[in-house]
Amino acid sequence: MKRVDYHLHSTFSDGEGSYKQIIDRAKKLGLYGIAITDHFDAYDENKRTSSITEEELFNHFDNIRYYGQKIGQRVLCGIETCTDFDGNLRLSEEVIKNADIIITSPHYVEYDGKLIQGKFYDKDYWERYKEKVINMARGKGDILGHCEGYLPHEKLLIPNTTTFEQRQQLSMKIADRFFDNQYIERFIGALKESGKAVELHCITHTPREWVIEKLFEAKIPVSIGSDSHTLSQVGDIDWAINILNKYNAGYLQFIK
Ligand SMILES: [Zn+2]
Ligand SMILES: [Zn+2]
C-alpha cells in the first residue's frame, strides 16, 4: 500500500495552505505521492472558482512541478471539476493534456424542478443526482470524487442552521434512502465501461463500506483523497488505508 493523498486544495482555490506548504507537509509526513487538485470549473456558481484562467492554472502547475522537484517530493498537478449532466468534461484540450489528474465531482446537478428548503428527501432531485453520477462514472476523467459524501444538498437546507457534522449525517441518510443496491449495480457497470477510479473520500468516510466491498468485487480501482483544505488534514488517509488492508485490495489502488 502506498501512502498517497490525491485530493488536496491550496490557496490557489479554496484551501488554506500554499502549494509550497502542502508539499513541505507531504515530505515531512513521508507520503509516497500527492496530487494538488484545486477547483477548476468555469461553470461553478462560486465566482472564485469559475474566474480562474487557464494561464493562471498552468502557472500554478509550473510552480508545483518546480517546487516538488526541488525538494524531492512526488507531486501531481491536478484539478477537481464538475461535468455537465451527461458527464462531459468542459475543459480545453490543453487543460486535459497538462493536468496529471482530473477528479470529476458532482458538485451540482442540473435540475429544473422546484426545490423546497427543509425538504431534504426530494425523490425527483436525488433521482436526477443519481443519473448524473452514473453519467459521470461513464465519462472522462481519472477519478470520480466524493460520490456519496458532500452531496449537493445546500439548496435544500435552511441557511445557517446546520453544522458540518449535521450535513454529513444528512448526506448519509440520503444515501441510505436513495442509493440502493440497484443503483450501485448500474454505477459499477458505468465505471467498468470507462475504467474510471472511485475516490475513497477520507474526510467523510465515503462511499459506504458495503459499496466499497462491491467496488472491490468488481475490481474497480480506487483513489485515496483527504480532500484537505487545511495543512493539518494533509495526508489524513488512515481510513482508506485500513479499508484497503482489510479487503486485501491494495492492488486496486489508483497510483500515478
Ligand atoms: Zn469537491
Ligand atoms: Zn475537493
PDB file of C-alpha atoms and ligand atoms in Angstrom:
ATOM      1  CA  MET A   1       0.000   0.000   0.000  1.00  0.00           C
ATOM      2  CA  LYS A   2       1.404   3.359  -0.968  1.00  0.00           C
ATOM      3  CA  ARG A   3       0.557   6.306   1.231  1.00  0.00           C
ATOM      4  CA  VAL A   4      -0.733   8.862  -1.240  1.00  0.00           C
ATOM      5  CA  ASP A   5      -3.165  11.726  -0.980  1.00  0.00           C
ATOM      6  CA  TYR A   6      -4.661  12.585  -4.353  1.00  0.00           C
ATOM      7  CA  HIS A   7      -7.165  15.245  -3.348  1.00  0.00           C
ATOM      8  CA  LEU A   8      -5.744  18.454  -1.875  1.00  0.00           C
ATOM      9  CA  HIS A   9      -6.750  22.111  -2.083  1.00  0.00           C
ATOM     10  CA  SER A  10      -4.312  25.014  -1.831  1.00  0.00           C
ATOM     11  CA  THR A  11      -4.756  28.775  -1.592  1.00  0.00           C
ATOM     12  CA  PHE A  12      -4.961  28.742  -5.393  1.00  0.00           C
ATOM     13  CA  SER A  13      -8.636  27.776  -4.912  1.00  0.00           C
ATOM     14  CA  ASP A  14     -10.289  27.484  -1.510  1.00  0.00           C
ATOM     15  CA  GLY A  15      -7.585  25.850   0.632  1.00  0.00           C
ATOM     16  CA  GLU A  16      -5.728  27.492   3.493  1.00  0.00           C
ATOM     17  CA  GLY A  17      -2.186  26.277   2.789  1.00  0.00           C
ATOM     18  CA  SER A  18       0.002  27.363  -0.113  1.00  0.00           C
ATOM     19  CA  TYR A  19       1.216  24.730  -2.578  1.00  0.00           C
ATOM     20  CA  LYS A  20       4.687  25.009  -1.003  1.00  0.00           C
ATOM     21  CA  GLN A  21       3.360  24.415   2.491  1.00  0.00           C
ATOM     22  CA  ILE A  22       1.389  21.399   1.264  1.00  0.00           C
ATOM     23  CA  ILE A  23       4.401  19.879  -0.499  1.00  0.00           C
ATOM     24  CA  ASP A  24       6.582  20.519   2.563  1.00  0.00           C
ATOM     25  CA  ARG A  25       3.982  18.871   4.759  1.00  0.00           C
ATOM     26  CA  ALA A  26       3.762  15.821   2.463  1.00  0.00           C
ATOM     27  CA  LYS A  27       7.533  15.475   2.539  1.00  0.00           C
ATOM     28  CA  LYS A  28       7.581  15.705   6.315  1.00  0.00           C
ATOM     29  CA  LEU A  29       4.870  13.039   6.568  1.00  0.00           C
ATOM     30  CA  GLY A  30       6.818  10.802   4.193  1.00  0.00           C
ATOM     31  CA  LEU A  31       3.933  10.431   1.731  1.00  0.00           C
ATOM     32  CA  TYR A  32       4.784   8.478  -1.399  1.00  0.00           C
ATOM     33  CA  GLY A  33       2.926  10.957  -3.570  1.00  0.00           C
ATOM     34  CA  ILE A  34       0.323  13.695  -3.550  1.00  0.00           C
ATOM     35  CA  ALA A  35      -1.867  15.471  -6.072  1.00  0.00           C
ATOM     36  CA  ILE A  36      -2.755  19.119  -5.624  1.00  0.00           C
ATOM     37  CA  THR A  37      -6.238  19.264  -7.114  1.00  0.00           C
ATOM     38  CA  ASP A  38      -7.565  22.779  -6.885  1.00  0.00           C
ATOM     39  CA  HIS A  39     -11.041  23.610  -8.153  1.00  0.00           C
ATOM     40  CA  PHE A  40     -11.185  24.485 -11.825  1.00  0.00           C
ATOM     41  CA  ASP A  41     -14.680  24.803 -13.230  1.00  0.00           C
ATOM     42  CA  ALA A  42     -15.839  27.673 -15.430  1.00  0.00           C
ATOM     43  CA  TYR A  43     -19.454  26.682 -14.685  1.00  0.00           C
ATOM     44  CA  ASP A  44     -19.249  26.734 -10.903  1.00  0.00           C
ATOM     45  CA  GLU A  45     -21.601  29.135  -9.110  1.00  0.00           C
ATOM     46  CA  ASN A  46     -18.729  30.150  -6.891  1.00  0.00           C
ATOM     47  CA  LYS A  47     -17.099  33.079  -8.673  1.00  0.00           C
ATOM     48  CA  ARG A  48     -13.753  32.441  -7.068  1.00  0.00           C
ATOM     49  CA  THR A  49     -13.643  29.037  -8.730  1.00  0.00           C
ATOM     50  CA  SER A  50     -15.125  29.993 -12.102  1.00  0.00           C
ATOM     51  CA  SER A  51     -12.882  33.036 -12.578  1.00  0.00           C
ATOM     52  CA  ILE A  52      -9.564  31.147 -12.593  1.00  0.00           C
ATOM     53  CA  THR A  53      -7.999  31.341 -16.067  1.00  0.00           C
ATOM     54  CA  GLU A  54      -6.081  28.632 -17.894  1.00  0.00           C
ATOM     55  CA  GLU A  55      -2.992  30.788 -17.826  1.00  0.00           C
ATOM     56  CA  GLU A  56      -3.196  31.029 -14.043  1.00  0.00           C
ATOM     57  CA  LEU A  57      -3.716  27.289 -13.818  1.00  0.00           C
ATOM     58  CA  PHE A  58      -0.667  26.498 -15.968  1.00  0.00           C
ATOM     59  CA  ASN A  59       1.470  28.864 -13.901  1.00  0.00           C
ATOM     60  CA  HIS A  60       0.252  27.101 -10.783  1.00  0.00           C
ATOM     61  CA  PHE A  61       1.215  23.737 -12.324  1.00  0.00           C
ATOM     62  CA  ASP A  62       4.679  25.035 -13.241  1.00  0.00           C
ATOM     63  CA  ASN A  63       5.195  26.267  -9.676  1.00  0.00           C
ATOM     64  CA  ILE A  64       4.093  22.955  -8.209  1.00  0.00           C
ATOM     65  CA  ARG A  65       6.307  20.896 -10.526  1.00  0.00           C
ATOM     66  CA  TYR A  66       9.322  23.098  -9.916  1.00  0.00           C
ATOM     67  CA  TYR A  67       8.985  23.019  -6.139  1.00  0.00           C
ATOM     68  CA  GLY A  68       8.224  19.294  -5.960  1.00  0.00           C
ATOM     69  CA  GLN A  69      11.361  18.516  -7.924  1.00  0.00           C
ATOM     70  CA  LYS A  70      13.416  20.940  -5.895  1.00  0.00           C
ATOM     71  CA  ILE A  71      12.628  19.315  -2.552  1.00  0.00           C
ATOM     72  CA  GLY A  72      12.236  15.781  -3.911  1.00  0.00           C
ATOM     73  CA  GLN A  73       8.548  15.175  -3.286  1.00  0.00           C
ATOM     74  CA  ARG A  74       6.482  13.310  -5.863  1.00  0.00           C
ATOM     75  CA  VAL A  75       3.604  15.649  -6.647  1.00  0.00           C
ATOM     76  CA  LEU A  76       0.995  15.571  -9.393  1.00  0.00           C
ATOM     77  CA  CYS A  77      -0.771  18.602 -10.819  1.00  0.00           C
ATOM     78  CA  GLY A  78      -4.480  18.034 -10.838  1.00  0.00           C
ATOM     79  CA  ILE A  79      -7.838  19.703 -10.874  1.00  0.00           C
ATOM     80  CA  GLU A  80     -11.225  18.997  -9.379  1.00  0.00           C
ATOM     81  CA  THR A  81     -14.099  19.870 -11.667  1.00  0.00           C
ATOM     82  CA  CYS A  82     -17.759  19.096 -12.235  1.00  0.00           C
ATOM     83  CA  THR A  83     -19.111  17.914 -15.604  1.00  0.00           C
ATOM     84  CA  ASP A  84     -22.315  18.688 -17.486  1.00  0.00           C
ATOM     85  CA  PHE A  85     -25.329  16.484 -16.836  1.00  0.00           C
ATOM     86  CA  ASP A  86     -24.222  13.956 -19.434  1.00  0.00           C
ATOM     87  CA  GLY A  87     -20.841  13.547 -17.790  1.00  0.00           C
ATOM     88  CA  ASN A  88     -18.850  15.506 -20.378  1.00  0.00           C
ATOM     89  CA  LEU A  89     -15.773  17.427 -19.342  1.00  0.00           C
ATOM     90  CA  ARG A  90     -15.908  21.089 -20.216  1.00  0.00           C
ATOM     91  CA  LEU A  91     -12.170  21.639 -20.398  1.00  0.00           C
ATOM     92  CA  SER A  92      -9.883  22.591 -23.253  1.00  0.00           C
ATOM     93  CA  GLU A  93      -7.546  20.023 -24.780  1.00  0.00           C
ATOM     94  CA  GLU A  94      -4.675  21.963 -23.270  1.00  0.00           C
ATOM     95  CA  VAL A  95      -6.016  21.656 -19.742  1.00  0.00           C
ATOM     96  CA  ILE A  96      -6.668  17.949 -20.238  1.00  0.00           C
ATOM     97  CA  LYS A  97      -3.153  17.478 -21.565  1.00  0.00           C
ATOM     98  CA  ASN A  98      -1.489  19.482 -18.797  1.00  0.00           C
ATOM     99  CA  ALA A  99      -3.327  18.024 -15.830  1.00  0.00           C
ATOM    100  CA  ASP A 100      -1.830  14.818 -14.423  1.00  0.00           C
ATOM    101  CA  ILE A 101      -5.072  14.016 -12.632  1.00  0.00           C
ATOM    102  CA  ILE A 102      -8.650  15.078 -13.234  1.00  0.00           C
ATOM    103  CA  ILE A 103     -11.146  14.469 -10.456  1.00  0.00           C
ATOM    104  CA  THR A 104     -14.751  14.896 -11.541  1.00  0.00           C
ATOM    105  CA  SER A 105     -17.023  15.562  -8.573  1.00  0.00           C
ATOM    106  CA  PRO A 106     -20.812  16.004  -8.591  1.00  0.00           C
ATOM    107  CA  HIS A 107     -20.821  19.463  -7.010  1.00  0.00           C
ATOM    108  CA  TYR A 108     -24.175  20.413  -8.521  1.00  0.00           C
ATOM    109  CA  VAL A 109     -26.983  18.874 -10.536  1.00  0.00           C
ATOM    110  CA  GLU A 110     -28.833  20.374 -13.485  1.00  0.00           C
ATOM    111  CA  TYR A 111     -32.405  20.229 -12.232  1.00  0.00           C
ATOM    112  CA  ASP A 112     -35.492  22.120 -13.414  1.00  0.00           C
ATOM    113  CA  GLY A 113     -37.850  21.201 -10.598  1.00  0.00           C
ATOM    114  CA  LYS A 114     -38.576  23.415  -7.640  1.00  0.00           C
ATOM    115  CA  LEU A 115     -36.578  22.729  -4.503  1.00  0.00           C
ATOM    116  CA  ILE A 116     -38.036  23.478  -1.110  1.00  0.00           C
ATOM    117  CA  GLN A 117     -35.830  24.341   1.839  1.00  0.00           C
ATOM    118  CA  GLY A 118     -36.198  21.735   4.551  1.00  0.00           C
ATOM    119  CA  LYS A 119     -37.497  19.073   2.135  1.00  0.00           C
ATOM    120  CA  PHE A 120     -34.246  17.105   2.100  1.00  0.00           C
ATOM    121  CA  TYR A 121     -35.611  13.845   0.713  1.00  0.00           C
ATOM    122  CA  ASP A 122     -36.817  15.156  -2.621  1.00  0.00           C
ATOM    123  CA  LYS A 123     -37.007  11.962  -4.625  1.00  0.00           C
ATOM    124  CA  ASP A 124     -37.003  13.621  -8.060  1.00  0.00           C
ATOM    125  CA  TYR A 125     -33.928  15.630  -7.216  1.00  0.00           C
ATOM    126  CA  TRP A 126     -31.969  12.647  -5.898  1.00  0.00           C
ATOM    127  CA  GLU A 127     -33.004  10.500  -8.850  1.00  0.00           C
ATOM    128  CA  ARG A 128     -31.599  13.220 -11.079  1.00  0.00           C
ATOM    129  CA  TYR A 129     -28.398  13.265  -8.994  1.00  0.00           C
ATOM    130  CA  LYS A 130     -28.029   9.519  -9.436  1.00  0.00           C
ATOM    131  CA  GLU A 131     -28.422   9.800 -13.209  1.00  0.00           C
ATOM    132  CA  LYS A 132     -25.753  12.448 -13.328  1.00  0.00           C
ATOM    133  CA  VAL A 133     -23.335  10.417 -11.198  1.00  0.00           C
ATOM    134  CA  ILE A 134     -23.811   7.416 -13.478  1.00  0.00           C
ATOM    135  CA  ASN A 135     -23.117   9.633 -16.486  1.00  0.00           C
ATOM    136  CA  MET A 136     -20.026  10.962 -14.750  1.00  0.00           C
ATOM    137  CA  ALA A 137     -18.893   7.428 -13.918  1.00  0.00           C
ATOM    138  CA  ARG A 138     -19.150   6.565 -17.599  1.00  0.00           C
ATOM    139  CA  GLY A 139     -17.483   9.813 -18.697  1.00  0.00           C
ATOM    140  CA  LYS A 140     -13.925  11.036 -18.986  1.00  0.00           C
ATOM    141  CA  GLY A 141     -11.580  11.978 -16.165  1.00  0.00           C
ATOM    142  CA  ASP A 142      -9.385   9.833 -13.934  1.00  0.00           C
ATOM    143  CA  ILE A 143     -11.306   9.767 -10.679  1.00  0.00           C
ATOM    144  CA  LEU A 144     -14.913  10.164  -9.621  1.00  0.00           C
ATOM    145  CA  GLY A 145     -14.767  12.317  -6.481  1.00  0.00           C
ATOM    146  CA  HIS A 146     -16.897  12.068  -3.312  1.00  0.00           C
ATOM    147  CA  CYS A 147     -19.926  10.375  -4.896  1.00  0.00           C
ATOM    148  CA  GLU A 148     -21.609   9.728  -1.524  1.00  0.00           C
ATOM    149  CA  GLY A 149     -20.092  12.453   0.632  1.00  0.00           C
ATOM    150  CA  TYR A 150     -20.562  16.195   0.214  1.00  0.00           C
ATOM    151  CA  LEU A 151     -23.875  15.663  -1.543  1.00  0.00           C
ATOM    152  CA  PRO A 152     -25.221  18.763  -3.294  1.00  0.00           C
ATOM    153  CA  HIS A 153     -27.975  19.433  -0.759  1.00  0.00           C
ATOM    154  CA  GLU A 154     -27.192  23.061   0.046  1.00  0.00           C
ATOM    155  CA  LYS A 155     -30.273  24.333  -1.811  1.00  0.00           C
ATOM    156  CA  LEU A 156     -32.442  22.066   0.343  1.00  0.00           C
ATOM    157  CA  LEU A 157     -31.017  23.382   3.606  1.00  0.00           C
ATOM    158  CA  ILE A 158     -32.279  26.300   5.590  1.00  0.00           C
ATOM    159  CA  PRO A 159     -29.224  28.622   5.542  1.00  0.00           C
ATOM    160  CA  ASN A 160     -27.020  28.750   8.641  1.00  0.00           C
ATOM    161  CA  THR A 161     -28.932  26.116  10.567  1.00  0.00           C
ATOM    162  CA  THR A 162     -26.632  23.111  10.238  1.00  0.00           C
ATOM    163  CA  THR A 163     -23.123  22.175  11.338  1.00  0.00           C
ATOM    164  CA  PHE A 164     -20.627  20.303   9.175  1.00  0.00           C
ATOM    165  CA  GLU A 165     -21.401  17.110  11.114  1.00  0.00           C
ATOM    166  CA  GLN A 166     -25.142  17.507  10.630  1.00  0.00           C
ATOM    167  CA  ARG A 167     -24.663  17.985   6.899  1.00  0.00           C
ATOM    168  CA  GLN A 168     -22.565  14.823   6.733  1.00  0.00           C
ATOM    169  CA  GLN A 169     -25.225  12.912   8.627  1.00  0.00           C
ATOM    170  CA  LEU A 170     -27.818  14.191   6.203  1.00  0.00           C
ATOM    171  CA  SER A 171     -25.701  13.020   3.265  1.00  0.00           C
ATOM    172  CA  MET A 172     -25.545   9.572   4.860  1.00  0.00           C
ATOM    173  CA  LYS A 173     -29.298   9.445   5.390  1.00  0.00           C
ATOM    174  CA  ILE A 174     -29.930  10.478   1.794  1.00  0.00           C
ATOM    175  CA  ALA A 175     -27.513   7.817   0.563  1.00  0.00           C
ATOM    176  CA  ASP A 176     -29.215   5.162   2.685  1.00  0.00           C
ATOM    177  CA  ARG A 177     -32.639   6.174   1.476  1.00  0.00           C
ATOM    178  CA  PHE A 178     -31.987   6.530  -2.247  1.00  0.00           C
ATOM    179  CA  PHE A 179     -28.662   4.988  -3.271  1.00  0.00           C
ATOM    180  CA  ASP A 180     -29.774   1.399  -3.221  1.00  0.00           C
ATOM    181  CA  ASN A 181     -28.242  -1.811  -4.476  1.00  0.00           C
ATOM    182  CA  GLN A 182     -29.844  -1.486  -7.901  1.00  0.00           C
ATOM    183  CA  TYR A 183     -28.330   1.958  -8.370  1.00  0.00           C
ATOM    184  CA  ILE A 184     -24.921   0.782  -7.180  1.00  0.00           C
ATOM    185  CA  GLU A 185     -25.002  -2.050  -9.727  1.00  0.00           C
ATOM    186  CA  ARG A 186     -25.665   0.450 -12.528  1.00  0.00           C
ATOM    187  CA  PHE A 187     -22.966   2.741 -11.130  1.00  0.00           C
ATOM    188  CA  ILE A 188     -20.432  -0.095 -11.177  1.00  0.00           C
ATOM    189  CA  GLY A 189     -21.447  -1.032 -14.718  1.00  0.00           C
ATOM    190  CA  ALA A 190     -20.735   2.529 -15.853  1.00  0.00           C
ATOM    191  CA  LEU A 191     -17.348   2.517 -14.118  1.00  0.00           C
ATOM    192  CA  LYS A 192     -16.435  -0.711 -15.845  1.00  0.00           C
ATOM    193  CA  GLU A 193     -17.117   0.892 -19.198  1.00  0.00           C
ATOM    194  CA  SER A 194     -14.867   3.868 -18.520  1.00  0.00           C
ATOM    195  CA  GLY A 195     -12.164   2.381 -16.308  1.00  0.00           C
ATOM    196  CA  LYS A 196     -12.501   5.385 -14.032  1.00  0.00           C
ATOM    197  CA  ALA A 197     -11.399   5.145 -10.389  1.00  0.00           C
ATOM    198  CA  VAL A 198     -13.683   5.935  -7.468  1.00  0.00           C
ATOM    199  CA  GLU A 199     -12.442   8.110  -4.668  1.00  0.00           C
ATOM    200  CA  LEU A 200     -12.196   6.859  -1.108  1.00  0.00           C
ATOM    201  CA  HIS A 201     -13.110  10.213   0.421  1.00  0.00           C
ATOM    202  CA  CYS A 202     -11.365  10.198   3.757  1.00  0.00           C
ATOM    203  CA  ILE A 203     -12.913  13.238   5.394  1.00  0.00           C
ATOM    204  CA  THR A 204     -16.450  11.841   5.041  1.00  0.00           C
ATOM    205  CA  HIS A 205     -15.559   8.112   5.130  1.00  0.00           C
ATOM    206  CA  THR A 206     -17.498   7.514   1.923  1.00  0.00           C
ATOM    207  CA  PRO A 207     -18.628   5.576  -0.069  1.00  0.00           C
ATOM    208  CA  ARG A 208     -20.371   3.344   2.465  1.00  0.00           C
ATOM    209  CA  GLU A 209     -18.451   0.196   3.257  1.00  0.00           C
ATOM    210  CA  TRP A 210     -20.902  -2.197   1.568  1.00  0.00           C
ATOM    211  CA  VAL A 211     -20.491  -0.127  -1.603  1.00  0.00           C
ATOM    212  CA  ILE A 212     -16.707  -0.254  -1.346  1.00  0.00           C
ATOM    213  CA  GLU A 213     -16.927  -4.008  -0.931  1.00  0.00           C
ATOM    214  CA  LYS A 214     -18.888  -4.214  -4.185  1.00  0.00           C
ATOM    215  CA  LEU A 215     -16.384  -1.954  -5.937  1.00  0.00           C
ATOM    216  CA  PHE A 216     -13.584  -4.284  -4.859  1.00  0.00           C
ATOM    217  CA  GLU A 217     -15.536  -7.344  -6.002  1.00  0.00           C
ATOM    218  CA  ALA A 218     -15.922  -5.708  -9.411  1.00  0.00           C
ATOM    219  CA  LYS A 219     -12.208  -4.764  -9.413  1.00  0.00           C
ATOM    220  CA  ILE A 220     -12.889  -1.056  -9.771  1.00  0.00           C
ATOM    221  CA  PRO A 221      -9.761   0.980  -8.999  1.00  0.00           C
ATOM    222  CA  VAL A 222      -9.968   3.334  -6.017  1.00  0.00           C
ATOM    223  CA  SER A 223      -8.121   6.559  -5.330  1.00  0.00           C
ATOM    224  CA  ILE A 224      -7.283   7.891  -1.875  1.00  0.00           C
ATOM    225  CA  GLY A 225      -8.091  11.522  -1.124  1.00  0.00           C
ATOM    226  CA  SER A 226      -8.293  13.529   2.076  1.00  0.00           C
ATOM    227  CA  ASP A 227      -9.974  16.491   0.322  1.00  0.00           C
ATOM    228  CA  SER A 228      -7.994  18.604   2.729  1.00  0.00           C
ATOM    229  CA  HIS A 229      -8.493  22.360   2.800  1.00  0.00           C
ATOM    230  CA  THR A 230      -6.115  22.881   5.739  1.00  0.00           C
ATOM    231  CA  LEU A 231      -2.495  21.887   6.274  1.00  0.00           C
ATOM    232  CA  SER A 232      -3.264  19.742   9.293  1.00  0.00           C
ATOM    233  CA  GLN A 233      -5.536  17.488   7.183  1.00  0.00           C
ATOM    234  CA  VAL A 234      -2.934  16.788   4.501  1.00  0.00           C
ATOM    235  CA  GLY A 235      -2.289  13.031   4.491  1.00  0.00           C
ATOM    236  CA  ASP A 236      -5.289  12.149   6.703  1.00  0.00           C
ATOM    237  CA  ILE A 237      -5.762   8.891   4.845  1.00  0.00           C
ATOM    238  CA  ASP A 238      -5.693   6.182   7.509  1.00  0.00           C
ATOM    239  CA  TRP A 239      -9.359   5.324   6.996  1.00  0.00           C
ATOM    240  CA  ALA A 240      -8.744   4.436   3.326  1.00  0.00           C
ATOM    241  CA  ILE A 241      -5.504   2.563   4.030  1.00  0.00           C
ATOM    242  CA  ASN A 242      -7.282   0.489   6.679  1.00  0.00           C
ATOM    243  CA  ILE A 243     -10.085  -0.413   4.273  1.00  0.00           C
ATOM    244  CA  LEU A 244      -7.627  -1.418   1.540  1.00  0.00           C
ATOM    245  CA  ASN A 245      -5.801  -3.577   4.071  1.00  0.00           C
ATOM    246  CA  LYS A 246      -8.965  -5.119   5.450  1.00  0.00           C
ATOM    247  CA  TYR A 247     -10.029  -6.347   1.993  1.00  0.00           C
ATOM    248  CA  ASN A 248      -6.524  -7.070   0.654  1.00  0.00           C
ATOM    249  CA  ALA A 249      -7.338  -4.626  -2.110  1.00  0.00           C
ATOM    250  CA  GLY A 250      -4.027  -2.791  -2.345  1.00  0.00           C
ATOM    251  CA  TYR A 251      -3.664  -3.942  -5.950  1.00  0.00           C
ATOM    252  CA  LEU A 252      -6.740  -1.863  -6.839  1.00  0.00           C
ATOM    253  CA  GLN A 253      -5.206   1.363  -5.556  1.00  0.00           C
ATOM    254  CA  PHE A 254      -5.044   4.096  -8.194  1.00  0.00           C
ATOM    255  CA  ILE A 255      -1.418   5.254  -8.405  1.00  0.00           C
ATOM    256  CA  LYS A 256       0.022   7.577 -10.960  1.00  0.00           C
TER     257      LYS A 256
HETATM  258 ZN    ZN B   1     -15.464  18.507  -4.208  1.00  0.00          ZN
HETATM  259 ZN    ZN B   2     -12.209  18.876  -3.115  1.00  0.00          ZN
END
